[in-house]
């Protein structure tokens, strides 16, 4: 995975991004959420995708970091804090396997349930208390897509485009206001 | 003792720390304040039930001392070893601990009592295993509801209640203030705890427990923030000040936990009285 990331991002840093970029990870020790905005992008990505049990935590800037989903699966709060008031939010429920066949799958399964519940409650909170316009772009997948179904990526992108197209007029109107 | 329908006690997850709710119960009894409902999740469901059944806090304390002894967790290490090695089948209804001792202890306290035997309404929260959604139990045998609500992932097996296969309520709603609000309460004494996290982990169990704690704590904070922000209930957090580290299954600390719960509750009694006096 690291090799693939490096092939795309090399040694690029956050300062090279044409729009400000923030990547969310979780402090493995405390469970707190961190928005990374400096250093090599590869390091931030590697931290943010460190799915519990699958990839090891990643040391970064004095913290041991894991998957951002453990604290903040859809980090609209970071955008709000950084001053955005029109937010396109792409969120996904973690897919749940039909059957649990081993102790490690069980642990993974429970983590997926908790990620989904955390997503729901965080999203409800940010929607309720902030005055930003949060536009949920939640694609409607007609088939079940598991975490590593890479062969379905063209379909996933297509669904994303459809979901976005449905919101486009509204976004244009907001941006003109 | 006068009952206040709008006043509720909500006791969240937290293992033996939930016994602090008995301290709250003592403080309320001393002032003649009786809530109109009790809501519990996970370890908190045990105390929501004893309070709703009208058990004396002292009696509930005696039961607690017998409940969480180390033999409840017997067999864990060897079962984990064989499950990880693939020697035993592990499915969504499996567990690493045989629940018979735990169930026997709970049955000794609650017997065949049902939700209808309580003095005021009792609600116990669990999580539907297949969807992750919240299930509120308010009928049937209390033992079944508690057993479902305390089904700590991997440790105790999921528990069937009606059509649902249920696990630990902390997976969806560690401090279920929403249930009290939905049932019409607008003055809520809330006893909630963050699960302890670890700095060093040297086993699969330690890592799993740590991940669960991180998630549950984040769900606790997130739901608490939401309920506080959008609902018009007065939520009074009872936060016991544990000056020394207390493990979630450290039974020797139970008297101390209750004492600290009582102290934390005592500070809020005048305010609760003032709120419930408002017609």
PDB file of C-alpha atoms in Angstrom, chain B:
ATOM      1  CA  UNK B   1     -40.678  10.012  49.279  1.00  0.00           C
ATOM      2  CA  UNK B   2     -42.286  11.822  46.369  1.00  0.00           C
ATOM      3  CA  UNK B   3     -42.062  10.719  42.754  1.00  0.00           C
ATOM      4  CA  UNK B   4     -41.269  13.224  40.040  1.00  0.00           C
ATOM      5  CA  UNK B   5     -42.408  12.016  36.653  1.00  0.00           C
ATOM      6  CA  UNK B   6     -40.278  14.434  34.670  1.00  0.00           C
ATOM      7  CA  UNK B   7     -37.149  13.550  36.579  1.00  0.00           C
ATOM      8  CA  UNK B   8     -35.095  10.583  35.362  1.00  0.00           C
ATOM      9  CA  UNK B   9     -31.875   8.814  36.161  1.00  0.00           C
ATOM     10  CA  UNK B  10     -29.767   7.673  33.197  1.00  0.00           C
ATOM     11  CA  UNK B  11     -26.849   5.347  33.896  1.00  0.00           C
ATOM     12  CA  UNK B  12     -24.390   4.731  31.089  1.00  0.00           C
ATOM     13  CA  UNK B  13     -21.838   2.020  30.415  1.00  0.00           C
ATOM     14  CA  UNK B  14     -18.665   1.726  32.493  1.00  0.00           C
ATOM     15  CA  UNK B  15     -18.269  -1.697  34.110  1.00  0.00           C
ATOM     16  CA  UNK B  16     -18.034  -1.580  37.885  1.00  0.00           C
ATOM     17  CA  UNK B  17     -17.762   2.213  37.776  1.00  0.00           C
ATOM     18  CA  UNK B  18     -21.532   2.179  37.188  1.00  0.00           C
ATOM     19  CA  UNK B  19     -21.915   1.305  40.884  1.00  0.00           C
ATOM     20  CA  UNK B  20     -21.435   5.055  41.432  1.00  0.00           C
ATOM     21  CA  UNK B  21     -25.150   5.218  40.552  1.00  0.00           C
ATOM     22  CA  UNK B  22     -25.826   3.641  43.955  1.00  0.00           C
ATOM     23  CA  UNK B  23     -24.198   6.721  45.491  1.00  0.00           C
ATOM     24  CA  UNK B  24     -26.605   8.874  43.493  1.00  0.00           C
ATOM     25  CA  UNK B  25     -29.465   6.662  44.646  1.00  0.00           C
ATOM     26  CA  UNK B  26     -28.408   7.127  48.294  1.00  0.00           C
ATOM     27  CA  UNK B  27     -28.232  10.909  47.919  1.00  0.00           C
ATOM     28  CA  UNK B  28     -31.666  11.052  46.269  1.00  0.00           C
ATOM     29  CA  UNK B  29     -33.276   8.795  48.888  1.00  0.00           C
ATOM     30  CA  UNK B  30     -31.935  10.914  51.717  1.00  0.00           C
ATOM     31  CA  UNK B  31     -33.751  13.902  50.223  1.00  0.00           C
ATOM     32  CA  UNK B  32     -36.930  11.943  49.514  1.00  0.00           C
ATOM     33  CA  UNK B  33     -36.482  12.428  45.761  1.00  0.00           C
ATOM     34  CA  UNK B  34     -37.764   9.615  43.584  1.00  0.00           C
ATOM     35  CA  UNK B  35     -37.251   9.693  39.829  1.00  0.00           C
ATOM     36  CA  UNK B  36     -40.110   8.935  37.467  1.00  0.00           C
ATOM     37  CA  UNK B  37     -38.015   6.618  35.319  1.00  0.00           C
ATOM     38  CA  UNK B  38     -34.616   4.936  35.072  1.00  0.00           C
ATOM     39  CA  UNK B  39     -32.630   4.254  31.905  1.00  0.00           C
ATOM     40  CA  UNK B  40     -29.554   2.052  31.789  1.00  0.00           C
ATOM     41  CA  UNK B  41     -26.963   0.890  29.308  1.00  0.00           C
ATOM     42  CA  UNK B  42     -24.471  -1.966  29.708  1.00  0.00           C
ATOM     43  CA  UNK B  43     -23.114  -2.026  33.295  1.00  0.00           C
ATOM     44  CA  UNK B  44     -25.476   0.847  34.023  1.00  0.00           C
ATOM     45  CA  UNK B  45     -28.489  -1.337  33.221  1.00  0.00           C
ATOM     46  CA  UNK B  46     -27.869  -3.347  36.399  1.00  0.00           C
ATOM     47  CA  UNK B  47     -28.238  -0.254  38.581  1.00  0.00           C
ATOM     48  CA  UNK B  48     -31.079   1.263  36.590  1.00  0.00           C
ATOM     49  CA  UNK B  49     -32.870  -2.018  37.325  1.00  0.00           C
ATOM     50  CA  UNK B  50     -32.074  -2.155  41.066  1.00  0.00           C
ATOM     51  CA  UNK B  51     -33.185   1.469  41.439  1.00  0.00           C
ATOM     52  CA  UNK B  52     -36.407   0.933  39.453  1.00  0.00           C
ATOM     53  CA  UNK B  53     -37.193  -2.185  41.495  1.00  0.00           C
ATOM     54  CA  UNK B  54     -36.774  -0.166  44.684  1.00  0.00           C
ATOM     55  CA  UNK B  55     -33.848  -2.183  46.065  1.00  0.00           C
ATOM     56  CA  UNK B  56     -32.068  -0.500  48.972  1.00  0.00           C
ATOM     57  CA  UNK B  57     -28.690   0.849  47.726  1.00  0.00           C
ATOM     58  CA  UNK B  58     -26.999  -1.155  50.520  1.00  0.00           C
ATOM     59  CA  UNK B  59     -28.572  -4.356  49.263  1.00  0.00           C
ATOM     60  CA  UNK B  60     -27.587  -3.580  45.665  1.00  0.00           C
ATOM     61  CA  UNK B  61     -24.039  -2.975  46.909  1.00  0.00           C
ATOM     62  CA  UNK B  62     -23.932  -6.397  48.578  1.00  0.00           C
ATOM     63  CA  UNK B  63     -25.066  -8.003  45.321  1.00  0.00           C
ATOM     64  CA  UNK B  64     -22.477  -6.041  43.347  1.00  0.00           C
ATOM     65  CA  UNK B  65     -19.634  -7.307  45.532  1.00  0.00           C
ATOM     66  CA  UNK B  66     -20.655 -10.848  44.624  1.00  0.00           C
ATOM     67  CA  UNK B  67     -21.327 -10.139  40.963  1.00  0.00           C
ATOM     68  CA  UNK B  68     -18.049  -9.230  39.318  1.00  0.00           C
ATOM     69  CA  UNK B  69     -15.542 -11.594  40.881  1.00  0.00           C
ATOM     70  CA  UNK B  70     -12.682 -12.936  38.783  1.00  0.00           C
ATOM     71  CA  UNK B  71     -14.319 -16.328  38.145  1.00  0.00           C
ATOM     72  CA  UNK B  72     -16.873 -14.573  35.930  1.00  0.00           C
ATOM     73  CA  UNK B  73     -14.085 -14.175  33.382  1.00  0.00           C
ATOM     74  CA  UNK B  74     -12.673 -17.684  33.703  1.00  0.00           C
ATOM     75  CA  UNK B  75     -11.500 -19.501  30.583  1.00  0.00           C
ATOM     76  CA  UNK B  76     -10.899 -16.349  28.622  1.00  0.00           C
ATOM     77  CA  UNK B  77      -7.226 -16.836  27.768  1.00  0.00           C
ATOM     78  CA  UNK B  78      -7.496 -20.456  26.668  1.00  0.00           C
ATOM     79  CA  UNK B  79     -10.666 -19.797  24.663  1.00  0.00           C
ATOM     80  CA  UNK B  80      -9.032 -16.872  22.916  1.00  0.00           C
ATOM     81  CA  UNK B  81      -5.997 -18.985  22.070  1.00  0.00           C
ATOM     82  CA  UNK B  82      -8.041 -21.714  20.453  1.00  0.00           C
ATOM     83  CA  UNK B  83     -10.321 -19.236  18.676  1.00  0.00           C
ATOM     84  CA  UNK B  84      -7.361 -17.364  17.195  1.00  0.00           C
ATOM     85  CA  UNK B  85      -5.738 -20.647  16.155  1.00  0.00           C
ATOM     86  CA  UNK B  86      -8.971 -21.555  14.384  1.00  0.00           C
ATOM     87  CA  UNK B  87      -9.414 -24.647  16.532  1.00  0.00           C
ATOM     88  CA  UNK B  88     -12.907 -23.608  17.569  1.00  0.00           C
ATOM     89  CA  UNK B  89     -15.601 -22.171  15.348  1.00  0.00           C
ATOM     90  CA  UNK B  90     -16.406 -18.562  16.105  1.00  0.00           C
ATOM     91  CA  UNK B  91     -19.583 -16.995  14.760  1.00  0.00           C
ATOM     92  CA  UNK B  92     -21.770 -14.028  15.603  1.00  0.00           C
ATOM     93  CA  UNK B  93     -23.315 -15.981  18.459  1.00  0.00           C
ATOM     94  CA  UNK B  94     -19.990 -17.145  19.957  1.00  0.00           C
ATOM     95  CA  UNK B  95     -18.076 -15.696  22.884  1.00  0.00           C
ATOM     96  CA  UNK B  96     -14.776 -16.095  24.663  1.00  0.00           C
ATOM     97  CA  UNK B  97     -16.392 -16.535  28.060  1.00  0.00           C
ATOM     98  CA  UNK B  98     -19.059 -18.948  29.158  1.00  0.00           C
ATOM     99  CA  UNK B  99     -21.770 -16.715  30.585  1.00  0.00           C
ATOM    100  CA  UNK B 100     -23.251 -19.251  33.015  1.00  0.00           C
ATOM    101  CA  UNK B 101     -21.635 -17.800  36.164  1.00  0.00           C
ATOM    102  CA  UNK B 102     -22.611 -14.258  35.220  1.00  0.00           C
ATOM    103  CA  UNK B 103     -26.156 -15.326  34.403  1.00  0.00           C
ATOM    104  CA  UNK B 104     -26.454 -17.279  37.638  1.00  0.00           C
ATOM    105  CA  UNK B 105     -25.401 -14.205  39.647  1.00  0.00           C
ATOM    106  CA  UNK B 106     -27.776 -11.908  37.799  1.00  0.00           C
ATOM    107  CA  UNK B 107     -30.606 -14.394  38.254  1.00  0.00           C
ATOM    108  CA  UNK B 108     -29.871 -14.547  41.992  1.00  0.00           C
ATOM    109  CA  UNK B 109     -30.584 -10.818  42.144  1.00  0.00           C
ATOM    110  CA  UNK B 110     -33.383 -10.364  39.617  1.00  0.00           C
ATOM    111  CA  UNK B 111     -34.959 -13.826  39.417  1.00  0.00           C
ATOM    112  CA  UNK B 112     -37.956 -13.828  37.117  1.00  0.00           C
ATOM    113  CA  UNK B 113     -38.805 -10.213  37.762  1.00  0.00           C
ATOM    114  CA  UNK B 114     -40.159  -8.369  34.765  1.00  0.00           C
ATOM    115  CA  UNK B 115     -40.368  -4.728  33.762  1.00  0.00           C
ATOM    116  CA  UNK B 116     -43.878  -4.743  35.182  1.00  0.00           C
ATOM    117  CA  UNK B 117     -42.502  -5.305  38.687  1.00  0.00           C
ATOM    118  CA  UNK B 118     -40.723  -1.942  38.805  1.00  0.00           C
ATOM    119  CA  UNK B 119     -41.937   1.045  40.846  1.00  0.00           C
ATOM    120  CA  UNK B 120     -41.504   3.378  37.876  1.00  0.00           C
ATOM    121  CA  UNK B 121     -40.707   2.738  34.183  1.00  0.00           C
ATOM    122  CA  UNK B 122     -37.358   1.151  33.383  1.00  0.00           C
ATOM    123  CA  UNK B 123     -35.692   1.202  29.961  1.00  0.00           C
ATOM    124  CA  UNK B 124     -32.618  -0.814  29.052  1.00  0.00           C
ATOM    125  CA  UNK B 125     -30.599  -0.122  25.924  1.00  0.00           C
ATOM    126  CA  UNK B 126     -28.846  -2.722  23.778  1.00  0.00           C
ATOM    127  CA  UNK B 127     -27.517  -2.817  20.213  1.00  0.00           C
ATOM    128  CA  UNK B 128     -28.954  -4.919  17.401  1.00  0.00           C
ATOM    129  CA  UNK B 129     -25.980  -6.976  16.222  1.00  0.00           C
ATOM    130  CA  UNK B 130     -26.921  -7.106  12.537  1.00  0.00           C
ATOM    131  CA  UNK B 131     -27.590  -3.403  12.033  1.00  0.00           C
ATOM    132  CA  UNK B 132     -25.817  -1.627  14.894  1.00  0.00           C
ATOM    133  CA  UNK B 133     -29.051   0.147  15.750  1.00  0.00           C
ATOM    134  CA  UNK B 134     -30.363   0.970  19.192  1.00  0.00           C
ATOM    135  CA  UNK B 135     -32.989  -1.272  20.748  1.00  0.00           C
ATOM    136  CA  UNK B 136     -34.845  -0.102  23.866  1.00  0.00           C
ATOM    137  CA  UNK B 137     -36.143  -2.927  26.019  1.00  0.00           C
ATOM    138  CA  UNK B 138     -39.079  -2.170  28.298  1.00  0.00           C
ATOM    139  CA  UNK B 139     -40.879  -5.475  28.679  1.00  0.00           C
ATOM    140  CA  UNK B 140     -40.127  -9.068  29.522  1.00  0.00           C
ATOM    141  CA  UNK B 141     -37.651 -10.465  32.012  1.00  0.00           C
ATOM    142  CA  UNK B 142     -35.211  -7.911  33.419  1.00  0.00           C
ATOM    143  CA  UNK B 143     -32.405 -10.501  33.480  1.00  0.00           C
ATOM    144  CA  UNK B 144     -32.700 -10.938  29.716  1.00  0.00           C
ATOM    145  CA  UNK B 145     -32.511  -7.205  29.089  1.00  0.00           C
ATOM    146  CA  UNK B 146     -29.456  -6.785  31.328  1.00  0.00           C
ATOM    147  CA  UNK B 147     -27.743  -9.829  29.820  1.00  0.00           C
ATOM    148  CA  UNK B 148     -28.234  -8.323  26.336  1.00  0.00           C
ATOM    149  CA  UNK B 149     -27.085  -4.863  27.375  1.00  0.00           C
ATOM    150  CA  UNK B 150     -23.845  -6.129  28.991  1.00  0.00           C
ATOM    151  CA  UNK B 151     -22.864  -8.439  26.108  1.00  0.00           C
ATOM    152  CA  UNK B 152     -19.373  -6.931  25.786  1.00  0.00           C
ATOM    153  CA  UNK B 153     -18.197  -7.687  22.246  1.00  0.00           C
ATOM    154  CA  UNK B 154     -16.176 -10.940  22.016  1.00  0.00           C
ATOM    155  CA  UNK B 155     -16.377 -11.512  25.784  1.00  0.00           C
ATOM    156  CA  UNK B 156     -20.055 -12.394  26.227  1.00  0.00           C
ATOM    157  CA  UNK B 157     -22.186 -13.798  23.449  1.00  0.00           C
ATOM    158  CA  UNK B 158     -24.939 -11.809  21.809  1.00  0.00           C
ATOM    159  CA  UNK B 159     -28.294 -12.424  23.477  1.00  0.00           C
ATOM    160  CA  UNK B 160     -31.628 -12.974  21.825  1.00  0.00           C
ATOM    161  CA  UNK B 161     -34.565 -10.895  23.060  1.00  0.00           C
ATOM    162  CA  UNK B 162     -37.708 -11.229  20.949  1.00  0.00           C
ATOM    163  CA  UNK B 163     -36.728 -10.907  17.288  1.00  0.00           C
ATOM    164  CA  UNK B 164     -33.427  -9.221  18.010  1.00  0.00           C
ATOM    165  CA  UNK B 165     -29.930 -10.573  18.461  1.00  0.00           C
ATOM    166  CA  UNK B 166     -28.438  -8.050  20.846  1.00  0.00           C
ATOM    167  CA  UNK B 167     -25.028  -6.907  22.067  1.00  0.00           C
ATOM    168  CA  UNK B 168     -23.658  -4.268  24.433  1.00  0.00           C
ATOM    169  CA  UNK B 169     -25.658  -1.036  24.379  1.00  0.00           C
ATOM    170  CA  UNK B 170     -22.380   0.901  24.438  1.00  0.00           C
ATOM    171  CA  UNK B 171     -21.844  -0.006  20.771  1.00  0.00           C
ATOM    172  CA  UNK B 172     -24.583   2.474  19.811  1.00  0.00           C
ATOM    173  CA  UNK B 173     -25.573   4.632  22.769  1.00  0.00           C
ATOM    174  CA  UNK B 174     -23.233   4.492  25.801  1.00  0.00           C
ATOM    175  CA  UNK B 175     -25.200   7.133  27.741  1.00  0.00           C
ATOM    176  CA  UNK B 176     -28.801   6.896  26.488  1.00  0.00           C
ATOM    177  CA  UNK B 177     -30.136  10.334  27.385  1.00  0.00           C
ATOM    178  CA  UNK B 178     -32.246  10.206  24.229  1.00  0.00           C
ATOM    179  CA  UNK B 179     -34.407   7.445  25.701  1.00  0.00           C
ATOM    180  CA  UNK B 180     -35.256   9.532  28.784  1.00  0.00           C
ATOM    181  CA  UNK B 181     -36.013  12.546  26.602  1.00  0.00           C
ATOM    182  CA  UNK B 182     -38.225  10.519  24.267  1.00  0.00           C
ATOM    183  CA  UNK B 183     -40.111   9.215  27.282  1.00  0.00           C
ATOM    184  CA  UNK B 184     -40.873  12.745  28.390  1.00  0.00           C
ATOM    185  CA  UNK B 185     -38.203  13.467  30.981  1.00  0.00           C
ATOM    186  CA  UNK B 186     -36.758  16.959  31.019  1.00  0.00           C
ATOM    187  CA  UNK B 187     -34.677  16.815  34.190  1.00  0.00           C
ATOM    188  CA  UNK B 188     -32.039  14.116  33.847  1.00  0.00           C
ATOM    189  CA  UNK B 189     -29.361  13.031  36.313  1.00  0.00           C
ATOM    190  CA  UNK B 190     -26.781  11.356  34.061  1.00  0.00           C
ATOM    191  CA  UNK B 191     -24.079   9.005  35.308  1.00  0.00           C
ATOM    192  CA  UNK B 192     -21.620   8.321  32.482  1.00  0.00           C
ATOM    193  CA  UNK B 193     -18.043   7.161  32.144  1.00  0.00           C
ATOM    194  CA  UNK B 194     -15.315   7.072  29.595  1.00  0.00           C
ATOM    195  CA  UNK B 195     -13.729   3.660  29.283  1.00  0.00           C
ATOM    196  CA  UNK B 196     -10.082   3.537  30.320  1.00  0.00           C
ATOM    197  CA  UNK B 197      -7.582   3.498  27.460  1.00  0.00           C
ATOM    198  CA  UNK B 198      -4.141   1.935  27.537  1.00  0.00           C
ATOM    199  CA  UNK B 199      -0.625   3.098  26.839  1.00  0.00           C
ATOM    200  CA  UNK B 200       0.979  -0.280  26.374  1.00  0.00           C
ATOM    201  CA  UNK B 201      -0.637  -3.282  24.804  1.00  0.00           C
ATOM    202  CA  UNK B 202       0.972  -6.652  24.536  1.00  0.00           C
ATOM    203  CA  UNK B 203      -1.846  -8.930  23.475  1.00  0.00           C
ATOM    204  CA  UNK B 204      -4.621  -9.215  20.925  1.00  0.00           C
ATOM    205  CA  UNK B 205      -7.125  -8.778  23.779  1.00  0.00           C
ATOM    206  CA  UNK B 206      -5.516  -5.581  24.983  1.00  0.00           C
ATOM    207  CA  UNK B 207      -5.590  -4.101  21.491  1.00  0.00           C
ATOM    208  CA  UNK B 208      -9.236  -5.093  20.902  1.00  0.00           C
ATOM    209  CA  UNK B 209     -10.282  -3.703  24.276  1.00  0.00           C
ATOM    210  CA  UNK B 210      -8.398  -0.504  23.583  1.00  0.00           C
ATOM    211  CA  UNK B 211     -10.053  -0.050  20.158  1.00  0.00           C
ATOM    212  CA  UNK B 212     -13.477  -0.676  21.686  1.00  0.00           C
ATOM    213  CA  UNK B 213     -12.765   1.920  24.364  1.00  0.00           C
ATOM    214  CA  UNK B 214     -11.641   4.512  21.817  1.00  0.00           C
ATOM    215  CA  UNK B 215     -14.785   4.002  19.754  1.00  0.00           C
ATOM    216  CA  UNK B 216     -17.160   3.895  22.708  1.00  0.00           C
ATOM    217  CA  UNK B 217     -15.628   7.060  24.179  1.00  0.00           C
ATOM    218  CA  UNK B 218     -15.952   8.883  20.884  1.00  0.00           C
ATOM    219  CA  UNK B 219     -19.567   7.734  20.484  1.00  0.00           C
ATOM    220  CA  UNK B 220     -20.231   8.833  24.086  1.00  0.00           C
ATOM    221  CA  UNK B 221     -18.855  12.313  23.440  1.00  0.00           C
ATOM    222  CA  UNK B 222     -20.574  12.659  20.112  1.00  0.00           C
ATOM    223  CA  UNK B 223     -24.037  11.540  21.287  1.00  0.00           C
ATOM    224  CA  UNK B 224     -23.717  13.573  24.503  1.00  0.00           C
ATOM    225  CA  UNK B 225     -22.863  16.692  22.503  1.00  0.00           C
ATOM    226  CA  UNK B 226     -25.825  16.061  20.220  1.00  0.00           C
ATOM    227  CA  UNK B 227     -28.401  15.425  22.941  1.00  0.00           C
ATOM    228  CA  UNK B 228     -27.169  18.437  24.878  1.00  0.00           C
ATOM    229  CA  UNK B 229     -27.321  20.679  21.857  1.00  0.00           C
ATOM    230  CA  UNK B 230     -30.672  19.836  20.370  1.00  0.00           C
ATOM    231  CA  UNK B 231     -32.905  18.803  23.223  1.00  0.00           C
ATOM    232  CA  UNK B 232     -34.459  21.069  25.766  1.00  0.00           C
ATOM    233  CA  UNK B 233     -33.929  18.773  28.693  1.00  0.00           C
ATOM    234  CA  UNK B 234     -31.823  19.825  31.642  1.00  0.00           C
ATOM    235  CA  UNK B 235     -29.034  17.262  31.774  1.00  0.00           C
ATOM    236  CA  UNK B 236     -27.120  17.127  35.040  1.00  0.00           C
ATOM    237  CA  UNK B 237     -23.928  15.096  34.644  1.00  0.00           C
ATOM    238  CA  UNK B 238     -22.940  13.306  37.844  1.00  0.00           C
ATOM    239  CA  UNK B 239     -19.171  13.007  37.493  1.00  0.00           C
ATOM    240  CA  UNK B 240     -17.514  11.127  40.345  1.00  0.00           C
ATOM    241  CA  UNK B 241     -13.985  12.272  40.988  1.00  0.00           C
ATOM    242  CA  UNK B 242     -11.832   9.147  41.171  1.00  0.00           C
ATOM    243  CA  UNK B 243      -8.556  10.391  42.539  1.00  0.00           C
ATOM    244  CA  UNK B 244      -6.901   7.018  42.082  1.00  0.00           C
ATOM    245  CA  UNK B 245      -7.087   4.908  38.949  1.00  0.00           C
ATOM    246  CA  UNK B 246     -10.029   2.501  39.103  1.00  0.00           C
ATOM    247  CA  UNK B 247     -10.185  -0.326  36.576  1.00  0.00           C
ATOM    248  CA  UNK B 248     -13.535  -1.105  34.949  1.00  0.00           C
ATOM    249  CA  UNK B 249     -13.574  -4.520  36.643  1.00  0.00           C
ATOM    250  CA  UNK B 250     -11.838  -3.666  39.880  1.00  0.00           C
ATOM    251  CA  UNK B 251     -14.438  -4.961  42.371  1.00  0.00           C
ATOM    252  CA  UNK B 252     -12.357  -4.182  45.453  1.00  0.00           C
ATOM    253  CA  UNK B 253     -12.962  -0.508  44.726  1.00  0.00           C
ATOM    254  CA  UNK B 254     -16.756  -0.753  44.778  1.00  0.00           C
ATOM    255  CA  UNK B 255     -17.352   0.891  48.186  1.00  0.00           C
ATOM    256  CA  UNK B 256     -15.026   3.720  47.136  1.00  0.00           C
ATOM    257  CA  UNK B 257     -16.812   4.067  43.770  1.00  0.00           C
ATOM    258  CA  UNK B 258     -20.199   4.345  45.496  1.00  0.00           C
ATOM    259  CA  UNK B 259     -18.860   6.881  47.984  1.00  0.00           C
ATOM    260  CA  UNK B 260     -17.480   9.080  45.205  1.00  0.00           C
ATOM    261  CA  UNK B 261     -20.773   8.758  43.333  1.00  0.00           C
ATOM    262  CA  UNK B 262     -22.614   9.934  46.415  1.00  0.00           C
ATOM    263  CA  UNK B 263     -20.289  12.913  46.850  1.00  0.00           C
ATOM    264  CA  UNK B 264     -20.665  13.926  43.198  1.00  0.00           C
ATOM    265  CA  UNK B 265     -24.461  13.594  43.410  1.00  0.00           C
ATOM    266  CA  UNK B 266     -24.720  15.563  46.681  1.00  0.00           C
ATOM    267  CA  UNK B 267     -23.365  18.678  44.957  1.00  0.00           C
ATOM    268  CA  UNK B 268     -26.270  18.643  42.506  1.00  0.00           C
ATOM    269  CA  UNK B 269     -29.122  17.817  44.903  1.00  0.00           C
ATOM    270  CA  UNK B 270     -30.166  21.438  45.597  1.00  0.00           C
ATOM    271  CA  UNK B 271     -30.328  22.136  41.856  1.00  0.00           C
ATOM    272  CA  UNK B 272     -32.312  18.962  41.133  1.00  0.00           C
ATOM    273  CA  UNK B 273     -34.761  19.904  43.922  1.00  0.00           C
ATOM    274  CA  UNK B 274     -35.153  23.351  42.466  1.00  0.00           C
ATOM    275  CA  UNK B 275     -35.809  21.946  38.978  1.00  0.00           C
ATOM    276  CA  UNK B 276     -38.347  19.307  40.009  1.00  0.00           C
ATOM    277  CA  UNK B 277     -40.206  21.892  42.121  1.00  0.00           C
ATOM    278  CA  UNK B 278     -41.005  23.884  38.959  1.00  0.00           C
ATOM    279  CA  UNK B 279     -44.534  22.890  37.928  1.00  0.00           C
TER     280      UNK B 279
END
